[in-house]
C-alpha positions as protocol buffer text, in pm:
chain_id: "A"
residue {
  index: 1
  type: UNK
  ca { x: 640 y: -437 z: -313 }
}
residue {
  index: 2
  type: UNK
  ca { x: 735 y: -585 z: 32 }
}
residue {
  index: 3
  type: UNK
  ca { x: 878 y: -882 z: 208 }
}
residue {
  index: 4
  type: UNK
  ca { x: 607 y: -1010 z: 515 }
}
residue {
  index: 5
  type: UNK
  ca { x: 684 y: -1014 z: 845 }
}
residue {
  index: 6
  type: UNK
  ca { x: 999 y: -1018 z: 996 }
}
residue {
  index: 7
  type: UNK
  ca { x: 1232 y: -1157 z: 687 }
}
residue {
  index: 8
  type: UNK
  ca { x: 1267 y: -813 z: 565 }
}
residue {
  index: 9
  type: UNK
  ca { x: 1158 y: -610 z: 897 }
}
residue {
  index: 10
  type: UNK
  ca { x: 870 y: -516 z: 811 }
}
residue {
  index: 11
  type: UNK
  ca { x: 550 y: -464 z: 1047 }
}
residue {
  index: 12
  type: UNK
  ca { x: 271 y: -294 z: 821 }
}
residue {
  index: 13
  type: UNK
  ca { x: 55 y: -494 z: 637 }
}
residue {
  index: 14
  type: UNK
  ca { x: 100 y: -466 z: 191 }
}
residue {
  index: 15
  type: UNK
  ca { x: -161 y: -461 z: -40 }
}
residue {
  index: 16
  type: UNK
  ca { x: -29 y: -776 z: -152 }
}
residue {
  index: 17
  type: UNK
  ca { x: -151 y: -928 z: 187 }
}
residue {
  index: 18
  type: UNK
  ca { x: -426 y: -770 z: 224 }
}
residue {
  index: 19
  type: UNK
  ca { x: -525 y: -905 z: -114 }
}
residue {
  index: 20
  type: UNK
  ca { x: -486 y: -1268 z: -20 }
}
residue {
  index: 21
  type: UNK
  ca { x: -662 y: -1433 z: 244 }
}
residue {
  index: 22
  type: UNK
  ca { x: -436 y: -1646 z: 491 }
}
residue {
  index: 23
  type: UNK
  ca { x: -475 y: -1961 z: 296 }
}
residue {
  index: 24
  type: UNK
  ca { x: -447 y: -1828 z: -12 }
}
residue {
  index: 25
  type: UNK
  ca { x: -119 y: -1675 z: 60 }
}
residue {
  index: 26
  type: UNK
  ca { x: -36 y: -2032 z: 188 }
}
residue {
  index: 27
  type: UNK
  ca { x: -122 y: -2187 z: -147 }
}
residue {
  index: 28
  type: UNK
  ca { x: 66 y: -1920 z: -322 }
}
residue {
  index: 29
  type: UNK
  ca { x: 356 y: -1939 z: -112 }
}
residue {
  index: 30
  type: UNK
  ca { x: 384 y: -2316 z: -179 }
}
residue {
  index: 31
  type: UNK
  ca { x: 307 y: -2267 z: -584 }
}
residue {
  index: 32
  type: UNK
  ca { x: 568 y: -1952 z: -589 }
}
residue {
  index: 33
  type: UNK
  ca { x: 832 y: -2136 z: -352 }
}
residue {
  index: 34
  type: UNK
  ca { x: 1008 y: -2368 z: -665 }
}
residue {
  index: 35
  type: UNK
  ca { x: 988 y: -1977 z: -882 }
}
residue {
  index: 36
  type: UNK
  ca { x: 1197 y: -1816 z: -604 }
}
residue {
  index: 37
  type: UNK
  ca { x: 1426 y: -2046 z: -591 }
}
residue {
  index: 38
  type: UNK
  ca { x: 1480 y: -2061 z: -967 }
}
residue {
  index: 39
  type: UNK
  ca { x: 1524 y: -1654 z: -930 }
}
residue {
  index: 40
  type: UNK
  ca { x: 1780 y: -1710 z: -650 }
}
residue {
  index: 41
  type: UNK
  ca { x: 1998 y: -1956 z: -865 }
}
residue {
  index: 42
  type: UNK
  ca { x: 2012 y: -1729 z: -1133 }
}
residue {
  index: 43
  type: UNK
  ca { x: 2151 y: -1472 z: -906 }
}
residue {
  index: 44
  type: UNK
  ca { x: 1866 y: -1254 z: -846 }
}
residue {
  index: 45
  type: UNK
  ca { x: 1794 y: -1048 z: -526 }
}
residue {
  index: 46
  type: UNK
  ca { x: 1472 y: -1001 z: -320 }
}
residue {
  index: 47
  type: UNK
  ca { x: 1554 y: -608 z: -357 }
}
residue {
  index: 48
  type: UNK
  ca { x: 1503 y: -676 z: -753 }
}
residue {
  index: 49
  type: UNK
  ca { x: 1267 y: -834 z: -758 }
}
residue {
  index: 50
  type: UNK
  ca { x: 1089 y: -551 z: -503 }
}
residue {
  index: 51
  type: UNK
  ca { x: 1190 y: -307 z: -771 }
}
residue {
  index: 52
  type: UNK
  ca { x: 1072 y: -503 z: -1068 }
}
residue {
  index: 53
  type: UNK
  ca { x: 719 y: -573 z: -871 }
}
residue {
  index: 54
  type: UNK
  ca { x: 708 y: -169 z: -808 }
}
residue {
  index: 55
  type: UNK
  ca { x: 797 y: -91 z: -1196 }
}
residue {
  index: 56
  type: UNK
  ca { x: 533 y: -295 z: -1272 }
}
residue {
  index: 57
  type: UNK
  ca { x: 253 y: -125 z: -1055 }
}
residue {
  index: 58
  type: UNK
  ca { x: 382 y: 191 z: -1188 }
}
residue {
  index: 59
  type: UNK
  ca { x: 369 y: 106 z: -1503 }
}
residue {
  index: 60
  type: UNK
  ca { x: 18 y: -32 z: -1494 }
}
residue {
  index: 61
  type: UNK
  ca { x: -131 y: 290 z: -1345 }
}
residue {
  index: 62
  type: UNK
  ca { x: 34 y: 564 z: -1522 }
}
residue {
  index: 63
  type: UNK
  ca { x: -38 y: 386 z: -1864 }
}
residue {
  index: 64
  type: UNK
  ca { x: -323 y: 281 z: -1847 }
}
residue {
  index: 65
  type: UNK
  ca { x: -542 y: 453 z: -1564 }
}
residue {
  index: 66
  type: UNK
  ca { x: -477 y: 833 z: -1770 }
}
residue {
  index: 67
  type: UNK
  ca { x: -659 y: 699 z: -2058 }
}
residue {
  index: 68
  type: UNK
  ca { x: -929 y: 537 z: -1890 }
}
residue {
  index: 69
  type: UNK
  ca { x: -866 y: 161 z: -1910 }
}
residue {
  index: 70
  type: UNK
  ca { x: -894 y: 90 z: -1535 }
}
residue {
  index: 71
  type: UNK
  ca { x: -1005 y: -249 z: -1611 }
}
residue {
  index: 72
  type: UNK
  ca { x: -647 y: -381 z: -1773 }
}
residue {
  index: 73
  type: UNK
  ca { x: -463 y: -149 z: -1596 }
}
residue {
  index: 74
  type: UNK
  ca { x: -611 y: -310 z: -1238 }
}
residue {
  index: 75
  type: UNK
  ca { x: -496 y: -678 z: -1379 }
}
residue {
  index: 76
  type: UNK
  ca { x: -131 y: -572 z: -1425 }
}
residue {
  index: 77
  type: UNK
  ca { x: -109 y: -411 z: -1113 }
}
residue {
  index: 78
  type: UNK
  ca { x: -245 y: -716 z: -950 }
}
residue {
  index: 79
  type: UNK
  ca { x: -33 y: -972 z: -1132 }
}
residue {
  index: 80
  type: UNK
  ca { x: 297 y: -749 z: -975 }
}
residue {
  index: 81
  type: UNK
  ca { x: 154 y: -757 z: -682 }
}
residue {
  index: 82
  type: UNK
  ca { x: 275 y: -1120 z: -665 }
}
residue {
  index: 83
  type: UNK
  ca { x: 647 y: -986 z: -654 }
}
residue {
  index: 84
  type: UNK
  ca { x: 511 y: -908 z: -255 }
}
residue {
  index: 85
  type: UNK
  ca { x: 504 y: -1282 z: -224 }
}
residue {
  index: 86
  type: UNK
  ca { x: 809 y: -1405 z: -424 }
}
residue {
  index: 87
  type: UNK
  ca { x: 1064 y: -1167 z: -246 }
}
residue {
  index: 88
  type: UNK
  ca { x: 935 y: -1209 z: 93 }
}
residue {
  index: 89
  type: UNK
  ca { x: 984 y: -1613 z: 0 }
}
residue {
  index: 90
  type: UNK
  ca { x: 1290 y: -1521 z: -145 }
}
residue {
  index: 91
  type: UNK
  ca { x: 1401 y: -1340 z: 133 }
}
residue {
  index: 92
  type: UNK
  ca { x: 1314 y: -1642 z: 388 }
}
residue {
  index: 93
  type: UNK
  ca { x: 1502 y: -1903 z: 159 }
}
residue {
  index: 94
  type: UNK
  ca { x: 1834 y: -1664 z: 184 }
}
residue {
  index: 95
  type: UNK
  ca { x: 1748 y: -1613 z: 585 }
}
residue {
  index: 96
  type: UNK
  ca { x: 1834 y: -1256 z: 515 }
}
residue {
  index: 97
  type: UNK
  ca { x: 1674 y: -993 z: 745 }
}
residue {
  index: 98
  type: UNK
  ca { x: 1810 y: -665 z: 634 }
}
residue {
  index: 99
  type: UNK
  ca { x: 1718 y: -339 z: 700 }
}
residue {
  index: 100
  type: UNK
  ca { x: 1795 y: -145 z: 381 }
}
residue {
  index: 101
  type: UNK
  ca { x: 1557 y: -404 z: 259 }
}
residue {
  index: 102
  type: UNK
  ca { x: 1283 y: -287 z: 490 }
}
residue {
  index: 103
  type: UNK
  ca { x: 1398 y: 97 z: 415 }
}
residue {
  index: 104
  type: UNK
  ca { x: 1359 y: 29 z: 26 }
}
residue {
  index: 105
  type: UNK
  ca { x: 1031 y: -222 z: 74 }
}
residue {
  index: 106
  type: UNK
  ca { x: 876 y: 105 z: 276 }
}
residue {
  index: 107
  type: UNK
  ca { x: 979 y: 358 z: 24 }
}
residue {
  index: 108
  type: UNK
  ca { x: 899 y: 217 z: -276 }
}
residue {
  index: 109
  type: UNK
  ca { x: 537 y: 122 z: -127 }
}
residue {
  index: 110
  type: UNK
  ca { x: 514 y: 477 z: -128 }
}
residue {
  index: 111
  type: UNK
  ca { x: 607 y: 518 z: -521 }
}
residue {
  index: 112
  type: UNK
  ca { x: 355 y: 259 z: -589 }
}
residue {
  index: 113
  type: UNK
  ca { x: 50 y: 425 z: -388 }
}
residue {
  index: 114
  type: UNK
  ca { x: 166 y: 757 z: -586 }
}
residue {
  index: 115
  type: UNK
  ca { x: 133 y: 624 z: -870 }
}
residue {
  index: 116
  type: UNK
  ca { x: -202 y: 475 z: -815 }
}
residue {
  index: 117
  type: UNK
  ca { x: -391 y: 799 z: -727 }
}
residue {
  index: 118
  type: UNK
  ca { x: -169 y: 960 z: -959 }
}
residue {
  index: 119
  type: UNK
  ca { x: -307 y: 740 z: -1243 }
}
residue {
  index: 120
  type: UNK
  ca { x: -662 y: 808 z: -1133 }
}
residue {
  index: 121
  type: UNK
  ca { x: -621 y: 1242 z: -1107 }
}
residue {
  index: 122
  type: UNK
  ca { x: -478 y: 1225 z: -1448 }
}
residue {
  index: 123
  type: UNK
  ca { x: -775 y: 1109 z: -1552 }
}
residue {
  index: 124
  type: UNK
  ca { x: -1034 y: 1336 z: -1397 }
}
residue {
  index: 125
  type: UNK
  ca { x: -827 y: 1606 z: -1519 }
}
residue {
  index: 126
  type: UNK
  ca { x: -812 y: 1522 z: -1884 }
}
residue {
  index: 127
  type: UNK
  ca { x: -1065 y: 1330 z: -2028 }
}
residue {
  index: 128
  type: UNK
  ca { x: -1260 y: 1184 z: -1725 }
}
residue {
  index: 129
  type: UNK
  ca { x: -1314 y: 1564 z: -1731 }
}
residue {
  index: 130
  type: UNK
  ca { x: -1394 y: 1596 z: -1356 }
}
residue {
  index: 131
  type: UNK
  ca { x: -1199 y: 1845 z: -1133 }
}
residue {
  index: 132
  type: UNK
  ca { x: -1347 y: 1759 z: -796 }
}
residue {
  index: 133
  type: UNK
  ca { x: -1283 y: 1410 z: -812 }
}
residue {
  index: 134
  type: UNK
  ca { x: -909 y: 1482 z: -941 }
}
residue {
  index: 135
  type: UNK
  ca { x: -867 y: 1669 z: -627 }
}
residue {
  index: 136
  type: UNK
  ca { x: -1015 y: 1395 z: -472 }
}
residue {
  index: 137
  type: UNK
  ca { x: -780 y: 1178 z: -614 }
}
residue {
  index: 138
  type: UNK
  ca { x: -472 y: 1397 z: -499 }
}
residue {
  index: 139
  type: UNK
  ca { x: -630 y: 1424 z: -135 }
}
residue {
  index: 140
  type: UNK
  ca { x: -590 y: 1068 z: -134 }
}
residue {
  index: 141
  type: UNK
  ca { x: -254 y: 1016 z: -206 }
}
residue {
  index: 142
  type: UNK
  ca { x: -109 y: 1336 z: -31 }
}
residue {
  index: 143
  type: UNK
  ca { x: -308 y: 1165 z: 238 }
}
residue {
  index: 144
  type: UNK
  ca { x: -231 y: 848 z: 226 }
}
residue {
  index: 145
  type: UNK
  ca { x: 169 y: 962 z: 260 }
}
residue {
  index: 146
  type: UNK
  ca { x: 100 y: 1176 z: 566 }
}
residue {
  index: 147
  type: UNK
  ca { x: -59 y: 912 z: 731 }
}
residue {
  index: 148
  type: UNK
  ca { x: 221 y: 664 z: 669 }
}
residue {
  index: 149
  type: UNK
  ca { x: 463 y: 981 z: 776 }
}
residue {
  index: 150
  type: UNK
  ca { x: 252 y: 1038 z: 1138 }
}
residue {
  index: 151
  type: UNK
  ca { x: 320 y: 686 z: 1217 }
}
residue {
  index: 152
  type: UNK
  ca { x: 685 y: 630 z: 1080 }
}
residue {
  index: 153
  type: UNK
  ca { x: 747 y: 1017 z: 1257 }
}
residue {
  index: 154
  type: UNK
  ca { x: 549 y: 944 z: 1597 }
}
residue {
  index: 155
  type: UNK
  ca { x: 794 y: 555 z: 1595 }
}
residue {
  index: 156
  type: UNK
  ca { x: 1087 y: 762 z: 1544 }
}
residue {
  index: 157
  type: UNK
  ca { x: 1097 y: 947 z: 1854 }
}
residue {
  index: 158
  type: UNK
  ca { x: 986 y: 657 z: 2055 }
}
residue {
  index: 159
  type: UNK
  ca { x: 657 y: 648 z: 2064 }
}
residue {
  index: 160
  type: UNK
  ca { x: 430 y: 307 z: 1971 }
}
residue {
  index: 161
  type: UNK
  ca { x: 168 y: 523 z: 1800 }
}
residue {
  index: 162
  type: UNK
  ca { x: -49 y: 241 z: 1911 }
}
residue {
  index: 163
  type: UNK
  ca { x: -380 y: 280 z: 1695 }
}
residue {
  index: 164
  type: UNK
  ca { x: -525 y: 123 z: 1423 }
}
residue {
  index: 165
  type: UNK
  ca { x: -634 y: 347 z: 1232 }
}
residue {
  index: 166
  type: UNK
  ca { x: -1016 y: 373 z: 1037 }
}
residue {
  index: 167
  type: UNK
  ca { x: -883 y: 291 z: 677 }
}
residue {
  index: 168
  type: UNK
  ca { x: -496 y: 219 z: 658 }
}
residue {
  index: 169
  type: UNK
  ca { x: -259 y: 161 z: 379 }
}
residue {
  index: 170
  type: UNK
  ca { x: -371 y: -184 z: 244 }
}
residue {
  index: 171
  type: UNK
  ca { x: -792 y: -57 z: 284 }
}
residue {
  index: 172
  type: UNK
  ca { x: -688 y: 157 z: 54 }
}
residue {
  index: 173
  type: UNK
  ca { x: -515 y: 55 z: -189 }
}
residue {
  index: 174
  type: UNK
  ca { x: -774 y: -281 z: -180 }
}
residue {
  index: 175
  type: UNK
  ca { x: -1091 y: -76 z: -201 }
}
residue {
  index: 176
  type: UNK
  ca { x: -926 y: 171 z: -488 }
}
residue {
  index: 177
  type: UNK
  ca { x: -844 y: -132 z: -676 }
}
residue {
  index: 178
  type: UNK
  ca { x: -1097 y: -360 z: -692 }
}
residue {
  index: 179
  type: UNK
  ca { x: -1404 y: -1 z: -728 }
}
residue {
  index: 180
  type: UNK
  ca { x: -1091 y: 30 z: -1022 }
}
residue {
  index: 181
  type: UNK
  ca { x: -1129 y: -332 z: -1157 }
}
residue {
  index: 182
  type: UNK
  ca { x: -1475 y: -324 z: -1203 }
}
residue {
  index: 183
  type: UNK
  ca { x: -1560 y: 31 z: -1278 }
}
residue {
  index: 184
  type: UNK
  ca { x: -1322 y: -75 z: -1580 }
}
residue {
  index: 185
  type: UNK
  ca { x: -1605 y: -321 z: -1662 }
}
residue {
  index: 186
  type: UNK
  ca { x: -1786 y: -31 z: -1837 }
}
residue {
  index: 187
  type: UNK
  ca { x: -1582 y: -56 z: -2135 }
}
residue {
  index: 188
  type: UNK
  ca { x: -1718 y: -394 z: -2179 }
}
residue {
  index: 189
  type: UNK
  ca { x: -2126 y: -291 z: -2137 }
}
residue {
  index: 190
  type: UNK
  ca { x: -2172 y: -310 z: -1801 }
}
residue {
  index: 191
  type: UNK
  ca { x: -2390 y: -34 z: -1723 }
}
residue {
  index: 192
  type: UNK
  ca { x: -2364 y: 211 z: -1439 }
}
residue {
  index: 193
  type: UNK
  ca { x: -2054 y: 29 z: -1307 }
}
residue {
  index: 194
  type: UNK
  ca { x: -1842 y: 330 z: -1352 }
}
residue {
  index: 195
  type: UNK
  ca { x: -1976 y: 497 z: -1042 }
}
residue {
  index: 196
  type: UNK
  ca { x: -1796 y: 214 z: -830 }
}
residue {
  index: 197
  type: UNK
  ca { x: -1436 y: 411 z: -849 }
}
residue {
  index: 198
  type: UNK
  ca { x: -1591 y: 777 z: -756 }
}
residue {
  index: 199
  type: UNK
  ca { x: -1795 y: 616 z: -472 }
}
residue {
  index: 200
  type: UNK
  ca { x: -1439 y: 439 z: -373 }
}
residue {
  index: 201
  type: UNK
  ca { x: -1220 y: 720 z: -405 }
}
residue {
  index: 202
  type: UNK
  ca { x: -1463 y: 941 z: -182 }
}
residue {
  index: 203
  type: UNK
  ca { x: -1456 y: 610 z: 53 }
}
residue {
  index: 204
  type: UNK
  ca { x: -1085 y: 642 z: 47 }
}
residue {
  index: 205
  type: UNK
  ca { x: -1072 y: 1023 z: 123 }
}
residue {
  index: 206
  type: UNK
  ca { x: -1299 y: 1048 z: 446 }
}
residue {
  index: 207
  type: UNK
  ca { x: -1138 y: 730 z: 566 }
}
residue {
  index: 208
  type: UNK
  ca { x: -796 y: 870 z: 562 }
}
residue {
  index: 209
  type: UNK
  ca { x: -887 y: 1202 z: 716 }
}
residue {
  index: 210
  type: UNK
  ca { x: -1070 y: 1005 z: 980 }
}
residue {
  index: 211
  type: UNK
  ca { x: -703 y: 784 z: 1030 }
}
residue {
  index: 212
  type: UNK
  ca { x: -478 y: 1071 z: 1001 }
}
residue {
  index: 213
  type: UNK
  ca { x: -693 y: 1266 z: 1285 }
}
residue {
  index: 214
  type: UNK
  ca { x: -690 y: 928 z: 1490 }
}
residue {
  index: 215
  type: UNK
  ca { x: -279 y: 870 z: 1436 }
}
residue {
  index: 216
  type: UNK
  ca { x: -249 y: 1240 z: 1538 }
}
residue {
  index: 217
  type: UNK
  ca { x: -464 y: 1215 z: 1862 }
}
residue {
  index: 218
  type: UNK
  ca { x: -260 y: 940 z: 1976 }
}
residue {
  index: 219
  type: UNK
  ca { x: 81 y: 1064 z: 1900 }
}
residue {
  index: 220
  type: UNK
  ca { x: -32 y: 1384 z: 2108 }
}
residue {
  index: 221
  type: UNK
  ca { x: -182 y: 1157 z: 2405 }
}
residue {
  index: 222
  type: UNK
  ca { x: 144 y: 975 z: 2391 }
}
residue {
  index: 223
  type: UNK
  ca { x: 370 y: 1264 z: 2352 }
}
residue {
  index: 224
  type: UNK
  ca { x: 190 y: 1351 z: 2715 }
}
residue {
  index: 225
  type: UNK
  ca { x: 168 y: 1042 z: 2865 }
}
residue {
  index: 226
  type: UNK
  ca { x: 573 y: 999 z: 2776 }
}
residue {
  index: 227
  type: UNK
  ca { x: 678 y: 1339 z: 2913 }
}
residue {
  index: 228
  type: UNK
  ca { x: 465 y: 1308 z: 3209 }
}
residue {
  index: 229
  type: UNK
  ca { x: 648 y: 977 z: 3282 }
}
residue {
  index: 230
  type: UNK
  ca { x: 996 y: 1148 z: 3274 }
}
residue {
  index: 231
  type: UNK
  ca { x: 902 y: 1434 z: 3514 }
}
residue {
  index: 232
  type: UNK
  ca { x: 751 y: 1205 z: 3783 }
}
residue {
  index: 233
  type: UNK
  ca { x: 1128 y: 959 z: 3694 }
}
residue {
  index: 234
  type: UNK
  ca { x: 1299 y: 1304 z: 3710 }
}
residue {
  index: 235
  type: UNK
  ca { x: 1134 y: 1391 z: 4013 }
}
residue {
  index: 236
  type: UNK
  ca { x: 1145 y: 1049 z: 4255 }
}
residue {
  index: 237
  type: UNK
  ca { x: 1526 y: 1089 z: 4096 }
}
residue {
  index: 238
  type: UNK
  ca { x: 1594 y: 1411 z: 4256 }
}
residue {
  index: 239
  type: UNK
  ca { x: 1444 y: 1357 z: 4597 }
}
């Protein structure tokens, strides 16, 4: 679910770095380093092990977030998220820096938040037996993928869409996850826990309206600021 930094040209930040501090990426990276390269002696890509690491998240939400087990289902989507570390180290063993790998990293980040929310709205709509917080659950992943689009659309006609936006990709996914982890707790007694993923998803929902409005203000004061720049250069040009 994505190679850091610049080894597989990628610039946003995954949930699998968002979920480790700095140091404990370090010590991960140095515990993980002899398993990559075991995987690259056998043969084995970064890009499978990216699509491995997404299979698993996938898995792990639309099994077992439907029926309600948000709890187990949270731990197997955090032990894949580990694949974010091993590829990227991977990756930096090889010295590859590829582009399709950044391309598939970014799209298949995209599978995996769908399949997150998509777990959760399953849910509400069958026996969590809740239709507002289903739609909820939608507006936060057909959210979450328009605010990824305003910033990959706004870069791709040249602008820096410089903003950081109110809740971004790995906020989400971190706050959906661990309200996830521990409203699973209920299963186990813990009372009242349960209300943890609601309050989180609602969390998740304002936040990305509040980012997507934010990423859209600034693509329109840069569209401005950009064409402004090119009649004044067109201009001293023509005199």
């Amino acid at each position: 679910m994505g190679q850091p930094g610049a080894t597989r040209g990628r610039g946003d930040t995954t949930v699998g770095k968002a979920m480790l501090n700095k140091y404990a990426r370090a010590f991960f990276t140095r515990v993980l380093t002899p398993f990559a390269a075991f995987l690259i002696r056998r043969g084995v890509s970064p890009d499978t092990v990216t699509l491995i690491g997404t299979a698993g998240v996938v898995a792990g939400a639309l099994v077992f977030y439907p029926r309600g087990e948000f709890f187990w289902g949270t731990v197997v989507i955090t032990l894949f998220v580990f694949s974010d570390l091993v590829d990227g180290n991977m990756a930096r063993q090889l010295g590859r820096s590829s582009r399709w790998g950044a391309f598939l990293d970014s799209t298949l980040d995209r599978v995996a938040d769908g399949a997150i929310f998509g777990g959760f709205a399953l849910w509400y709509a069958g026996n969590g037996n809740d239709n507002v917080l289903c739609a909820v659950s939608i507006f936060c992943l057909a959210s979450g993928q328009v605010v990824s689009y305003t910033k990959a659309r706004g870069e791709s006609i040249g602008l820096p869409v410089a903003v950081n936006g109110l809740v971004e990709r790995a906020e989400r996914l971190v706050i959906s996850l661990v309200a996830a982890g521990f409203a699973g707790l209920h299963t186990f007694g813990v009372p009242g826990i349960q209300w943890l993923l609601p309050i989180a998803l609602w969390i998740v929902a304002v936040g990305s309206l509040i980012t997507l409005v934010q990423r859209v203000v600034t693509v329109r004061r840069e569209s401005a600021e950009a064409e402004e720049a090119a009649r004044q250069s067109a201009g001293e040009a023509a005199k």
